[in-house]
Tab-separated table of C-alpha atoms and ligand atoms in Angstrom:
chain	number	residue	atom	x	y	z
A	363	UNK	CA	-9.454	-12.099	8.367
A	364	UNK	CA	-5.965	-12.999	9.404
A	365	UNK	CA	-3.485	-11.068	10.732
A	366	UNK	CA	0.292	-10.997	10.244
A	367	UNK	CA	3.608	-9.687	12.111
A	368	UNK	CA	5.027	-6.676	10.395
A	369	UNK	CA	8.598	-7.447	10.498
A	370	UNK	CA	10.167	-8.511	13.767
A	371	UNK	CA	8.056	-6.295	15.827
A	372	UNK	CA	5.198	-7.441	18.026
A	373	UNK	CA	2.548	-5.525	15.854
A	374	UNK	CA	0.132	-7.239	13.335
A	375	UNK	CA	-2.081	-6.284	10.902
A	376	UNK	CA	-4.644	-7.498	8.971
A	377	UNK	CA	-3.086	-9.437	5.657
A	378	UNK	CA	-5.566	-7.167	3.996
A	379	UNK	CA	-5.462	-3.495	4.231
A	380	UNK	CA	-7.406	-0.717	3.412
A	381	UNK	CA	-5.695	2.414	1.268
A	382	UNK	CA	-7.401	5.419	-0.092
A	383	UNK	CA	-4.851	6.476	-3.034
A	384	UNK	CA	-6.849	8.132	-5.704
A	385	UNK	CA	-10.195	7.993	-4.556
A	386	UNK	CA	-10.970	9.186	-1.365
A	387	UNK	CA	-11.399	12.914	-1.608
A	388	UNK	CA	-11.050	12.461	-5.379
A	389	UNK	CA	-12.716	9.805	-7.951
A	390	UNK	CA	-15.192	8.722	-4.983
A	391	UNK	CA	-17.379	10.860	-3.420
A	392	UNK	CA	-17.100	11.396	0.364
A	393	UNK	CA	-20.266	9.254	1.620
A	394	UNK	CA	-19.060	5.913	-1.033
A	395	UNK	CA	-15.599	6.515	0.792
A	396	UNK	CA	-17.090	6.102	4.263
A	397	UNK	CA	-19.329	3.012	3.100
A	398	UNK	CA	-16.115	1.765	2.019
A	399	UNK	CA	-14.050	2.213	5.049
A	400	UNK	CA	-16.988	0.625	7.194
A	401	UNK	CA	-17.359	-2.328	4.544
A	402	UNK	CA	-13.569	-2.746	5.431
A	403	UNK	CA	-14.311	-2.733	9.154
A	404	UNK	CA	-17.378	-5.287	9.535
A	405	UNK	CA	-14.799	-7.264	6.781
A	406	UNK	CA	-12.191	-7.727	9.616
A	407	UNK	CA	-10.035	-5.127	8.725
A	408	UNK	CA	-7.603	-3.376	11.172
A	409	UNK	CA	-5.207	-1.536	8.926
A	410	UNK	CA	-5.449	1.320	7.075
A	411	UNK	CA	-3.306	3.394	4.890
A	412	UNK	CA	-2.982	7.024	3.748
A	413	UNK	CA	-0.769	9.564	3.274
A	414	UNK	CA	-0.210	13.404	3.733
A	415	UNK	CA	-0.133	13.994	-0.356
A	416	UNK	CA	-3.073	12.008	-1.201
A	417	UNK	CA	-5.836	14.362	-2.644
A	418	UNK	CA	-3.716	17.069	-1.465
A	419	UNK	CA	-3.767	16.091	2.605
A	420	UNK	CA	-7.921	15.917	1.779
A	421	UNK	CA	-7.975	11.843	2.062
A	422	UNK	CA	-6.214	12.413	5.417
A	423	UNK	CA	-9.633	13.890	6.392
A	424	UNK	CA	-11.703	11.478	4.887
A	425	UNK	CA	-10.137	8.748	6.305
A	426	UNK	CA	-10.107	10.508	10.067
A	427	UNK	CA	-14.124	11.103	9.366
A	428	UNK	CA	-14.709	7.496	8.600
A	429	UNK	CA	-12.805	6.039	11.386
A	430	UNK	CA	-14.859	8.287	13.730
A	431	UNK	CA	-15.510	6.047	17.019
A	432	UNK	CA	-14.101	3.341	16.250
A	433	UNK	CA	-12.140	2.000	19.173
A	434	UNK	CA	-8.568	3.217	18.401
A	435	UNK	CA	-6.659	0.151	19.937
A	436	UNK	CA	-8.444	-1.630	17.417
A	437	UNK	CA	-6.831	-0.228	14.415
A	438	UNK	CA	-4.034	0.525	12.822
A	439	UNK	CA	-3.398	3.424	10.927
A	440	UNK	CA	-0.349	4.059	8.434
A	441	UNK	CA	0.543	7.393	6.423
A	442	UNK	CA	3.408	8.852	4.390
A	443	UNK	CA	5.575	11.920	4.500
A	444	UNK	CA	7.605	13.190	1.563
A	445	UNK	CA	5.659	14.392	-1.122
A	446	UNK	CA	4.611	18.411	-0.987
A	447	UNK	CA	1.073	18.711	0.085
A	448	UNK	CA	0.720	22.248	-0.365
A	449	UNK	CA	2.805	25.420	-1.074
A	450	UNK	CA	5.655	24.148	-2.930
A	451	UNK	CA	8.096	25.873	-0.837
A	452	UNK	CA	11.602	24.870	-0.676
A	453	UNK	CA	10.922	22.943	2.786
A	454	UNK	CA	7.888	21.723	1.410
A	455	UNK	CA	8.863	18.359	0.682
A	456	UNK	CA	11.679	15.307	1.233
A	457	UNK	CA	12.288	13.990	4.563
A	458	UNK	CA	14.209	16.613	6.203
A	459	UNK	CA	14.086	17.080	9.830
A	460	UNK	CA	11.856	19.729	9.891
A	461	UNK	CA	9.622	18.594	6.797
A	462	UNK	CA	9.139	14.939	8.817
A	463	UNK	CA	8.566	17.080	12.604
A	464	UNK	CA	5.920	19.852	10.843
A	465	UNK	CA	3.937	17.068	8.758
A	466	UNK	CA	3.361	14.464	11.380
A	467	UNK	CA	1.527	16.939	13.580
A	468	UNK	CA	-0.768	18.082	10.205
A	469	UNK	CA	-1.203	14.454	9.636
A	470	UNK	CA	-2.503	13.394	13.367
A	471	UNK	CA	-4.954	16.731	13.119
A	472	UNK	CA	-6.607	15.104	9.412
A	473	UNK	CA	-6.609	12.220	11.324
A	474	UNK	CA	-7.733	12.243	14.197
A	475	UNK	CA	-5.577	11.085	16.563
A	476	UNK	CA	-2.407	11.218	18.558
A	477	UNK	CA	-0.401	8.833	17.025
A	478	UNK	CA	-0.409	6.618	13.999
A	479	UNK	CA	0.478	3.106	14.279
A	480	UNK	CA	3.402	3.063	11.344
A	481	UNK	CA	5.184	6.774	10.104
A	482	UNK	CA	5.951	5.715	6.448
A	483	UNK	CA	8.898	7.434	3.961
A	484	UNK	CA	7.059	7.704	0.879
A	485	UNK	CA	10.538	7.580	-1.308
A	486	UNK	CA	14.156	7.917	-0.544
A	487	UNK	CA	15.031	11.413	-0.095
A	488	UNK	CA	18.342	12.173	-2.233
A	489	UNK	CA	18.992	15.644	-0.781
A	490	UNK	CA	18.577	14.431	2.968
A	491	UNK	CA	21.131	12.690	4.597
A	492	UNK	CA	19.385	9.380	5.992
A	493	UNK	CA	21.005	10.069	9.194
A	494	UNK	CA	19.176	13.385	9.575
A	495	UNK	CA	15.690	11.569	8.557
A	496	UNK	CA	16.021	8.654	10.963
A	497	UNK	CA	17.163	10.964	13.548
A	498	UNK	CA	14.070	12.554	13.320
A	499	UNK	CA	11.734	9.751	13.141
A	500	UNK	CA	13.313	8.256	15.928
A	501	UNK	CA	12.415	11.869	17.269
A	502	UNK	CA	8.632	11.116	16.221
A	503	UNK	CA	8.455	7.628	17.994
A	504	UNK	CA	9.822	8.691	21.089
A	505	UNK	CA	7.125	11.922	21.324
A	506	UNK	CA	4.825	8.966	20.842
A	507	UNK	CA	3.480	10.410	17.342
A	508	UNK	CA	3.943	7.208	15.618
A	509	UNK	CA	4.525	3.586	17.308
A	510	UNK	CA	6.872	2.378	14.728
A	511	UNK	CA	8.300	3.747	11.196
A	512	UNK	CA	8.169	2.640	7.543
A	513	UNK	CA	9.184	3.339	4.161
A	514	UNK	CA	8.079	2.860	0.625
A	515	UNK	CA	9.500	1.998	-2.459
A	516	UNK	CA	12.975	1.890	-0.709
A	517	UNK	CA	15.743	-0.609	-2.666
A	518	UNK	CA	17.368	-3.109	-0.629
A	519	UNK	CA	20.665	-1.238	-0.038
A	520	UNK	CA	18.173	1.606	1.308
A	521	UNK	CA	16.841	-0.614	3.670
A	522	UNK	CA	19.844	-1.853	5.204
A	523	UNK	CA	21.101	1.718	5.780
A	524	UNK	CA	18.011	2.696	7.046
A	525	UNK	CA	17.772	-0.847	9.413
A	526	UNK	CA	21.484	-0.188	10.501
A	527	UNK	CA	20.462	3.329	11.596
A	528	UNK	CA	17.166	2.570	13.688
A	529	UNK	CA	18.971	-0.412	15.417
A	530	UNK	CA	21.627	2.483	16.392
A	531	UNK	CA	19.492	4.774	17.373
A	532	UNK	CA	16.856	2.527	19.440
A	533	UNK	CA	14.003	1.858	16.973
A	534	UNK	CA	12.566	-0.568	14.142
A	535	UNK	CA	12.013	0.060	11.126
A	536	UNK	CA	9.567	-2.825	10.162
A	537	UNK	CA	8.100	-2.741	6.905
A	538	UNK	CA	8.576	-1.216	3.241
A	539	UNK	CA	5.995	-0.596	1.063
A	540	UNK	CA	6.444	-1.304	-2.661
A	541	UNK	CA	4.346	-2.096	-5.580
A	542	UNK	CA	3.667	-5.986	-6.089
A	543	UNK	CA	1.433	-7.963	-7.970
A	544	UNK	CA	1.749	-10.747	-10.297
A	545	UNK	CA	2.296	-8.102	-13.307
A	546	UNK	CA	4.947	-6.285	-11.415
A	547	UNK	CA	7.271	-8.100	-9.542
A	548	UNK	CA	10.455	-5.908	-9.401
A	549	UNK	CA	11.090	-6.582	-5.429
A	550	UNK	CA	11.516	-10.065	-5.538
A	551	UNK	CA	15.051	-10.594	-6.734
A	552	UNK	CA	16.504	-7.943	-3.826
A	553	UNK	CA	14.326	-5.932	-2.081
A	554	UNK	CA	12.329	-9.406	-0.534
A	555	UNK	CA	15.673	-11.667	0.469
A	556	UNK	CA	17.005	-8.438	1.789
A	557	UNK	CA	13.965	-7.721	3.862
A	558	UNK	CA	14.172	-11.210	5.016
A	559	UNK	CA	17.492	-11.032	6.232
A	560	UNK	CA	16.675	-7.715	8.299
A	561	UNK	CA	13.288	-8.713	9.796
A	562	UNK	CA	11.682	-6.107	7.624
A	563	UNK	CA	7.668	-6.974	5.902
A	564	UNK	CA	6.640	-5.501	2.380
A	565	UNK	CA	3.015	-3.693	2.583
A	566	UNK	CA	2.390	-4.177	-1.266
A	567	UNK	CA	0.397	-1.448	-3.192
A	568	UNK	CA	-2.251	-1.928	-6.101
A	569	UNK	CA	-2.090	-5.711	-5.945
A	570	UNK	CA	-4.785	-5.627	-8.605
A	571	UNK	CA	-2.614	-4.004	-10.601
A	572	UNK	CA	-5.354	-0.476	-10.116
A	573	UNK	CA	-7.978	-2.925	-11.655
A	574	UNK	CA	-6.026	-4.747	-14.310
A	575	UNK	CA	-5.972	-8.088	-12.760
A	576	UNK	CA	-9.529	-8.054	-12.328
A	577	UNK	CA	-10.071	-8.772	-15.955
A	578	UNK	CA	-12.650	-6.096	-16.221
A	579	UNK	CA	-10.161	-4.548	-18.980
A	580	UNK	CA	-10.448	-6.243	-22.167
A	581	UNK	CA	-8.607	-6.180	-25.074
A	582	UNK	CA	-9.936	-3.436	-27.841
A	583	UNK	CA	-13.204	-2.924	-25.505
A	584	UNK	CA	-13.759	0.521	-23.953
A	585	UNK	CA	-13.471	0.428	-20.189
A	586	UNK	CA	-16.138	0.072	-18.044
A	587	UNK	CA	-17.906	3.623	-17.346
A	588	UNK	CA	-16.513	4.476	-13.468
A	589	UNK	CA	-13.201	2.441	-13.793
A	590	UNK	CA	-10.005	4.185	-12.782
A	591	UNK	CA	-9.436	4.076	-16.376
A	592	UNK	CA	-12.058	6.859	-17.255
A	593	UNK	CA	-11.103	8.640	-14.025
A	594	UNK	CA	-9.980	11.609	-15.484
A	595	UNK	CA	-9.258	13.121	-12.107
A	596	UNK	CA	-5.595	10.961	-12.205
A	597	UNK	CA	-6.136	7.571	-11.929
A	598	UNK	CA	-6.877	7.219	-16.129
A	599	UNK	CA	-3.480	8.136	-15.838
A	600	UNK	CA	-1.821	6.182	-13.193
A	601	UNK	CA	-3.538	3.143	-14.652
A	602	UNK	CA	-2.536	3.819	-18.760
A	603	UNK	CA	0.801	1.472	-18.464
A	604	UNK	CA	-1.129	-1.311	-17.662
A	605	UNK	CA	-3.641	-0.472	-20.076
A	606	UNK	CA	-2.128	-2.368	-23.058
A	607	UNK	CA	-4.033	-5.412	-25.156
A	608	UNK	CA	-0.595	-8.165	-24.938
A	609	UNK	CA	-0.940	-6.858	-21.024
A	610	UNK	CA	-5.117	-7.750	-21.010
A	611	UNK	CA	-5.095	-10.740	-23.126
A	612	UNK	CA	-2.737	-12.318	-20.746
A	613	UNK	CA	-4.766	-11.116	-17.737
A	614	UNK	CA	-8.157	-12.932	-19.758
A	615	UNK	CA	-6.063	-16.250	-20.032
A	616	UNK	CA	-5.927	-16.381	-15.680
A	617	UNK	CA	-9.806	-16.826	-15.638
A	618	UNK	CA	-9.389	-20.307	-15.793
A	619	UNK	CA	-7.113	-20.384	-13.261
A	620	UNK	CA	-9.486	-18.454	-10.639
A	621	UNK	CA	-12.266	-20.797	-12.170
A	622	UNK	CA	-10.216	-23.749	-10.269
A	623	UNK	CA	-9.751	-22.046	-7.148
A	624	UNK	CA	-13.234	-20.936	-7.277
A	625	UNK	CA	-12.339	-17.579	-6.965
A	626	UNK	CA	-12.543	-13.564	-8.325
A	627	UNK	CA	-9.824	-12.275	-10.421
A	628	UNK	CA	-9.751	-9.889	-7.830
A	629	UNK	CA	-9.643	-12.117	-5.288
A	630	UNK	CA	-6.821	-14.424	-7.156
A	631	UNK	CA	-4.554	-11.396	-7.695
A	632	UNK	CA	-4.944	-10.387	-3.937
A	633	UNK	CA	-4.209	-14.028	-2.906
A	634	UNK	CA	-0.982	-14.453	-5.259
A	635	UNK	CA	0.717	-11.546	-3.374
A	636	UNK	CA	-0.061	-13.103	-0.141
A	637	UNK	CA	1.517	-16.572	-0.853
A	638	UNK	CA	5.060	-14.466	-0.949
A	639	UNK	CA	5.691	-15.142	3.156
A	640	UNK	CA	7.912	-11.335	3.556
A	641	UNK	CA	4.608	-9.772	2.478
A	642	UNK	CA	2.887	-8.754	5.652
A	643	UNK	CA	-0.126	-7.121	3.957
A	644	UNK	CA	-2.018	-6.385	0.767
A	645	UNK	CA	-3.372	-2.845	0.175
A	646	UNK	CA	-6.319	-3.191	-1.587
A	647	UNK	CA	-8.003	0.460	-3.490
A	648	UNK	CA	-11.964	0.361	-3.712
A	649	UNK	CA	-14.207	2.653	-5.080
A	650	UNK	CA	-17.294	0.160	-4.286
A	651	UNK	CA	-18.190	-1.218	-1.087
A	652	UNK	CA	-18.690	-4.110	-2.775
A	653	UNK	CA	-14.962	-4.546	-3.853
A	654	UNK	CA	-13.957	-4.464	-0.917
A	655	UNK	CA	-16.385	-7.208	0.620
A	656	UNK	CA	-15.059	-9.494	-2.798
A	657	UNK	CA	-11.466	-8.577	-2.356
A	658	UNK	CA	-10.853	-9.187	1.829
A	659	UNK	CA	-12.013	-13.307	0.871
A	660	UNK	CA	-8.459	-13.352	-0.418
A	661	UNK	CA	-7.435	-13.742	3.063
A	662	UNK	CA	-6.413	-17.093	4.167
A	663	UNK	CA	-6.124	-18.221	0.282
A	664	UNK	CA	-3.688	-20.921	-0.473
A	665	UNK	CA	-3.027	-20.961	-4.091
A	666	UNK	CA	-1.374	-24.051	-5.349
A	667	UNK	CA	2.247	-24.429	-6.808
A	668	UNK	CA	1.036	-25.876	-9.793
A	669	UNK	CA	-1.246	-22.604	-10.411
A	670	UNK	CA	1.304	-20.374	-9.316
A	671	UNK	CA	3.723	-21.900	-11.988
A	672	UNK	CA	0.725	-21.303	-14.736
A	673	UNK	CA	0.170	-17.375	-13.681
A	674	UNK	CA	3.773	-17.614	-14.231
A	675	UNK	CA	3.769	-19.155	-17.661
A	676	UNK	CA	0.463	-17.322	-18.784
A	677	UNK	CA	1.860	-13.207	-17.659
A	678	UNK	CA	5.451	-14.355	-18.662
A	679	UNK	CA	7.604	-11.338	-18.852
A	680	UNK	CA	4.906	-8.745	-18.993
B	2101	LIG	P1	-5.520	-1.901	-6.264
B	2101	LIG	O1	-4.572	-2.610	-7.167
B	2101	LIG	O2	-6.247	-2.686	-5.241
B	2101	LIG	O3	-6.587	-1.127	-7.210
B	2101	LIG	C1	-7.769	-0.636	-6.675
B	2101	LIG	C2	-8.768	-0.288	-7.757
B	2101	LIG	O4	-9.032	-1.420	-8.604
B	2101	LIG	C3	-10.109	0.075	-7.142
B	2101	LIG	O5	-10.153	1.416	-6.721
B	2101	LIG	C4	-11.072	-0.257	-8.266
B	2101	LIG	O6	-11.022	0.814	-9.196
B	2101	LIG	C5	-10.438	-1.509	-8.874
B	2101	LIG	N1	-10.933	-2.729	-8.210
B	2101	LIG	C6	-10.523	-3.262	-7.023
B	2101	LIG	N2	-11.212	-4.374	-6.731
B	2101	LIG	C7	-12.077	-4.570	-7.744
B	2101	LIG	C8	-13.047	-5.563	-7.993
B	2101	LIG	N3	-13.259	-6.560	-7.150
B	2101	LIG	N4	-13.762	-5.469	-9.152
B	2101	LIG	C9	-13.552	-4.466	-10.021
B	2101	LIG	N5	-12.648	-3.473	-9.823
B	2101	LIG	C10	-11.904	-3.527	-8.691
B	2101	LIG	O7	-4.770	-0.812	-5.451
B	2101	LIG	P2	-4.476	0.762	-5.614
B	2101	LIG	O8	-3.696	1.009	-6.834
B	2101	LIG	O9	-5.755	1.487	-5.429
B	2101	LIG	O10	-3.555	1.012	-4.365
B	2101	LIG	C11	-4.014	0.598	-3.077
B	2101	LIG	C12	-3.392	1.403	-2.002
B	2101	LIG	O11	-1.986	1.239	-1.981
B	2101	LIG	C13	-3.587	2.916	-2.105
B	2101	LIG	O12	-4.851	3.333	-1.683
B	2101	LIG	C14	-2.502	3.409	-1.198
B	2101	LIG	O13	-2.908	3.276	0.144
B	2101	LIG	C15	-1.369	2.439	-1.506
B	2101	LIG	N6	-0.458	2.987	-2.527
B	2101	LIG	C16	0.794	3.351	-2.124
B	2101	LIG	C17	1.702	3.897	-2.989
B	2101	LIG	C18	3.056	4.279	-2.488
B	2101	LIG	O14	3.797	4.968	-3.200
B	2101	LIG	N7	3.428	3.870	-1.304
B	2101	LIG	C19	1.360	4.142	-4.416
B	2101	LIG	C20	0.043	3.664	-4.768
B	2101	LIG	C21	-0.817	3.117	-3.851
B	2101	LIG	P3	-12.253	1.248	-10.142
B	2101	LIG	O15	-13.520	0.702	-9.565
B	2101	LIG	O16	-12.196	2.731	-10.137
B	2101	LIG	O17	-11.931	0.686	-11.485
């Protein structure tokens, strides 16, 4: 495994981290969830991510459970705040001072522990003013709940408010976390150079696409019994955009591309969102063990320009 600097700061993480979206606490049953955490772990990874709303604060638990004795100093550990997680009161959710200040301390109790490594903004809150929400994660880093702060999905003029703030008020803010594979590649025209400029690393999400780039979706075939796209639980939904035959024929055509680099599909979409340099990390979703032991090889991958140029040409403007 190797490790990268999120943003400017001094912390790394493993280029491969481990999320639990969907099917801890949910499409996987509790004991495959552990086996897949500790897969992750004797695979060389460090980082994990979570967040308050996933399965309802319930993956929060999970992943606490699974992390169980390992040494802390060893890891790091990531989660969200934004989305409601339970009553849907009218202080329930957005990033709101007191929102951000009551859900940390829920999060570190699923957890278990007394501070997480990066506090993430799941979204932009529109009804928040962003100096109020920075003001109180700066709040969060200096009670020592969280060693550094992170967003998701931000744009790029988001992220240089946000950047312009912490630097005022005395912390970083070091890394956004967007969706990013080689079917969805909506950060790299602004969000990427922008982050560049500010010293800020993407986290991507779903870099197989929830599945799709593995090629185990074919066109006109029914998908494989277990997938994410029979997981009627939320992930058949999540996954249906991607779930369309131009969008799997495509996908079929990069086997010969992974056939050259001796590689999975898995392990070739992985790799192709690690040869962008502002990407700090890949979170990979597993409902196998097994996925996750094929999916962490993608670390170190170099893939060539000449095969980057023909995943271009083959997914086009999917
Ligand atoms: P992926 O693109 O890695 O999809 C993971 C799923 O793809 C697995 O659960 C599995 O589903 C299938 N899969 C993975 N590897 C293989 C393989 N080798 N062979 C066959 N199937 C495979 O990522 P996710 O969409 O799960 O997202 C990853 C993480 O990103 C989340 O857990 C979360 O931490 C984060 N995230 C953040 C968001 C945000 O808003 N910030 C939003 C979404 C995710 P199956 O076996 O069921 O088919």
């Amino acid at each position: 495994m190797e490790f990268r600097h999120l943003g400017r700061s001094g912390l790394k993480v493993s280029e491969i981290t481990y999320g639990n979206w969907l099917t801890h606490a949910s499409q996987v049953e509790n004991e495959a969830a552990v086996a897949c955490v500790h897969a992750a772990l004797d695979a060389g990874i460090s980082t994990f991510d979570t967040a308050d709303v996933y399965a309802n604060t319930a993956a929060e638990t999970v992943l606490g459970t699974a992390l169980k004795g390992q040494r802390r100093e060893s890891l790091e550990i990531l989660t969200k705040v934004y989305f409601p997680t339970g009553p849907k009161g009218h202080n329930d959710s957005g990033l709101s001072r007191k929102h951000v200040l009551e859900s940390i301390d829920g999060s570190l109790r699923r957890l278990g522990t007394d501070h997480v490594d990066v506090y993430q903004a799941h979204r932009w809150d529109v009804s928040t003013p962003v100096e109020e929400t920075m003001q109180a994660f700066a709040d969060v880093v200096r009670a020592g709940k969280a060693l550094y702060i992170g967003v998701s999905e931000w744009t790029a003029d988001q992220l240089r408010r946000g950047h312009e703030l912490a630097g005022e008020l005395g912390f970083q803010l070091i890394s956004n976390q967007p969706q990013y594979s080689a079917l969805y590649r909506v950060v790299e025209p602004e969000v990427v150079p922008t982050s560049r400029e500010l010293g800020i690393s993407q986290i991507v999400f779903s870099p197989v696409a929830q599945g799709v780039l593995t090629g185990k979706y074919t066109p006109g075939g029914a998908p494989p019994e277990g997938s994410r796209a029979t997981d009627e639980k939320g992930g058949k939904q999540m996954i249906s955009r991607w779930m369309r035959d131009d969008v799997l024929s495509r996908v079929q055509e990069l086997k010969s591309v992974a056939r050259e680099l001796e590689l999975s599909m898995a392990q070739l979409a992985v790799a192709w969102v690690l040869q962008n340099d502002n990407v700090a990390s890949a979170i990979i979703g597993a409902s196998r063990p097994d996925q996750v032991r094929e999916n962490v090889k993608a670390s170190g991958v170099t893939i060539p320009a000449e095969l980057l140029q023909r995943i271009d040409a083959v997914l086009g403007d999917v």
